[in-house]
Amino acid sequence: GGHWVMLALALLTVLLIIRSNRRFRAKKTEEEGDTLFRTIITTEDKTKTWQLLLIYLTGKQRDFLSYAGSCYKAVTSAFIAENARALGKTESSLLHWKNSLKSDRRKETLCLRHVPSHRKKHMVSPVKQLLHGHSVQFAAHQRDMSRTC
């Protein structure tokens, strides 16, 4: 009887090592993947900082719009097919993106410290605020719909 217990503990140990390795790789990829942000923070020339920040914000907005389009397609397809599992996956994906948007907002705030003060008044983007508001409303609507299923 002791062999099965040892085998189960060995299997559990292997699974924990694999899980830890995956988390470490994901964290490392996230840290290394944002080289533009690191460049903005380390650049001494304020005029270059502004240009880099605009490129950074444009890229983040493009990524979000791409995600929003694919998420919209997934939700509509799931509603048509009455697929509760796909809706659940989309909800968890939305929660991940919500945390990602919070992280991006913090990074933008850090970048603003390196931008000349006369440029900061241009930072509030009505389109970005509108998109953020719609994403929050969409997540709330989806959460309400998943509770009724």
CSV table of C-alpha atoms in Angstrom, one decimal:
chain,number,residue,atom,x,y,z
A,1,GLY,CA,0.0,0.0,0.0
A,2,GLY,CA,2.9,2.4,0.6
A,3,HIS,CA,4.0,2.3,-3.1
A,4,TRP,CA,0.8,4.0,-4.2
A,5,VAL,CA,1.2,6.8,-1.7
A,6,MET,CA,4.8,7.4,-2.8
A,7,LEU,CA,3.8,7.4,-6.4
A,8,ALA,CA,1.0,9.9,-5.7
A,9,LEU,CA,3.4,12.2,-3.9
A,10,ALA,CA,5.9,12.0,-6.7
A,11,LEU,CA,3.2,12.8,-9.2
A,12,LEU,CA,2.0,15.7,-7.1
A,13,THR,CA,5.6,17.0,-6.8
A,14,VAL,CA,6.1,16.9,-10.6
A,15,LEU,CA,2.8,18.7,-11.2
A,16,LEU,CA,3.8,21.5,-8.7
A,17,ILE,CA,7.2,21.9,-10.4
A,18,ILE,CA,5.5,22.1,-13.9
A,19,ARG,CA,3.0,24.7,-12.6
A,20,SER,CA,5.7,26.8,-11.0
A,21,ASN,CA,7.8,26.7,-14.1
A,22,ARG,CA,4.9,27.9,-16.2
A,23,ARG,CA,4.1,30.8,-13.9
A,24,PHE,CA,7.8,31.8,-13.9
A,25,ARG,CA,8.0,31.7,-17.7
A,26,ALA,CA,4.8,33.8,-18.0
A,27,LYS,CA,6.1,36.4,-15.5
A,28,LYS,CA,9.4,36.5,-17.2
A,29,THR,CA,7.8,36.9,-20.7
A,30,GLU,CA,5.6,39.7,-19.3
A,31,GLU,CA,8.6,41.6,-17.8
A,32,GLU,CA,10.8,41.2,-21.0
A,33,GLY,CA,7.9,41.8,-23.4
A,34,ASP,CA,7.5,45.5,-22.5
A,35,THR,CA,10.7,46.8,-23.8
A,36,LEU,CA,9.1,50.0,-25.2
A,37,PHE,CA,8.0,50.9,-21.7
A,38,ARG,CA,11.5,50.3,-20.3
A,39,THR,CA,12.9,52.5,-23.0
A,40,ILE,CA,10.4,55.3,-22.2
A,41,ILE,CA,11.4,55.1,-18.5
A,42,THR,CA,15.1,55.2,-19.2
A,43,THR,CA,15.2,57.8,-22.0
A,44,GLU,CA,16.7,61.1,-20.9
A,45,ASP,CA,15.5,63.1,-23.9
A,46,LYS,CA,12.1,64.5,-23.1
A,47,THR,CA,11.1,64.9,-26.8
A,48,LYS,CA,11.9,61.3,-27.5
A,49,THR,CA,9.9,60.3,-24.5
A,50,TRP,CA,6.7,61.9,-25.8
A,51,GLN,CA,7.1,60.2,-29.2
A,52,LEU,CA,7.7,56.8,-27.6
A,53,LEU,CA,4.8,57.3,-25.3
A,54,LEU,CA,2.5,58.0,-28.2
A,55,ILE,CA,3.7,54.8,-30.0
A,56,TYR,CA,3.2,52.8,-26.7
A,57,LEU,CA,-0.3,54.1,-26.2
A,58,THR,CA,-1.3,53.5,-29.9
A,59,GLY,CA,0.0,49.9,-29.6
A,60,LYS,CA,-1.9,49.3,-26.4
A,61,GLN,CA,-5.1,50.7,-27.9
A,62,ARG,CA,-4.7,48.6,-31.0
A,63,ASP,CA,-4.2,45.4,-28.9
A,64,PHE,CA,-7.3,46.2,-26.9
A,65,LEU,CA,-9.5,46.9,-29.9
A,66,SER,CA,-8.3,43.6,-31.5
A,67,TYR,CA,-9.1,41.8,-28.3
A,68,ALA,CA,-12.5,43.5,-28.0
A,69,GLY,CA,-13.4,42.5,-31.5
A,70,SER,CA,-12.5,38.8,-31.0
A,71,CYS,CA,-14.2,38.8,-27.6
A,72,TYR,CA,-17.4,40.3,-29.2
A,73,LYS,CA,-17.4,37.5,-31.8
A,74,ALA,CA,-16.8,34.8,-29.2
A,75,VAL,CA,-19.7,36.1,-27.0
A,76,THR,CA,-22.2,36.4,-29.9
A,77,SER,CA,-21.2,33.0,-31.2
A,78,ALA,CA,-21.7,31.6,-27.6
A,79,PHE,CA,-25.1,33.2,-27.3
A,80,ILE,CA,-26.2,31.9,-30.6
A,81,ALA,CA,-25.0,28.4,-29.8
A,82,GLU,CA,-26.2,28.7,-26.2
A,83,ASN,CA,-22.7,27.7,-25.1
A,84,ALA,CA,-22.3,28.5,-21.4
A,85,ARG,CA,-18.8,27.2,-21.3
A,86,ALA,CA,-17.6,29.6,-24.0
A,87,LEU,CA,-19.2,32.4,-22.1
A,88,GLY,CA,-17.4,31.4,-18.9
A,89,LYS,CA,-14.1,31.4,-20.7
A,90,THR,CA,-14.8,34.8,-22.2
A,91,GLU,CA,-15.6,36.1,-18.7
A,92,SER,CA,-12.3,34.9,-17.3
A,93,SER,CA,-10.5,36.4,-20.3
A,94,LEU,CA,-12.2,39.7,-19.6
A,95,LEU,CA,-11.1,39.6,-16.0
A,96,HIS,CA,-7.6,39.0,-17.2
A,97,TRP,CA,-7.8,42.0,-19.6
A,98,LYS,CA,-9.3,44.1,-16.9
A,99,ASN,CA,-6.2,43.5,-14.7
A,100,SER,CA,-4.0,44.1,-17.7
A,101,LEU,CA,-5.6,47.4,-18.3
A,102,LYS,CA,-5.0,48.4,-14.7
A,103,SER,CA,-1.4,47.5,-15.1
A,104,ASP,CA,-1.2,49.5,-18.3
A,105,ARG,CA,-2.7,52.5,-16.6
A,106,ARG,CA,-0.1,52.4,-13.9
A,107,LYS,CA,2.7,52.2,-16.5
A,108,GLU,CA,1.2,55.2,-18.4
A,109,THR,CA,1.2,57.1,-15.1
A,110,LEU,CA,4.9,56.3,-14.6
A,111,CYS,CA,5.6,57.3,-18.2
A,112,LEU,CA,3.9,60.7,-17.7
A,113,ARG,CA,6.6,61.6,-15.1
A,114,HIS,CA,9.1,61.6,-18.0
A,115,VAL,CA,6.9,63.7,-20.4
A,116,PRO,CA,7.3,67.5,-20.6
A,117,SER,CA,4.5,69.2,-18.7
A,118,HIS,CA,3.2,71.1,-21.7
A,119,ARG,CA,2.4,67.7,-23.4
A,120,LYS,CA,0.5,66.2,-20.5
A,121,LYS,CA,-2.7,68.1,-21.2
A,122,HIS,CA,-3.0,66.1,-24.4
A,123,MET,CA,-3.0,62.7,-22.6
A,124,VAL,CA,-6.7,62.4,-21.9
A,125,SER,CA,-8.1,60.5,-24.8
A,126,PRO,CA,-11.9,60.5,-25.1
A,127,VAL,CA,-11.8,57.4,-27.3
A,128,LYS,CA,-9.8,55.5,-24.7
A,129,GLN,CA,-12.2,56.6,-21.9
A,130,LEU,CA,-15.1,55.5,-24.1
A,131,LEU,CA,-13.6,52.1,-24.8
A,132,HIS,CA,-12.7,51.6,-21.2
A,133,GLY,CA,-16.3,52.4,-20.2
A,134,HIS,CA,-17.7,50.1,-22.7
A,135,SER,CA,-15.4,47.2,-21.6
A,136,VAL,CA,-16.5,47.7,-18.0
A,137,GLN,CA,-20.2,47.7,-19.0
A,138,PHE,CA,-19.6,44.7,-21.3
A,139,ALA,CA,-18.0,42.7,-18.4
A,140,ALA,CA,-20.9,43.6,-16.1
A,141,HIS,CA,-23.5,42.7,-18.6
A,142,GLN,CA,-21.7,39.4,-19.3
A,143,ARG,CA,-21.5,38.6,-15.6
A,144,ASP,CA,-25.2,39.3,-15.2
A,145,MET,CA,-26.0,37.0,-18.2
A,146,SER,CA,-23.8,34.2,-16.8
A,147,ARG,CA,-25.7,34.3,-13.5
A,148,THR,CA,-29.1,33.8,-15.3
A,149,CYS,CA,-27.8,30.8,-17.2
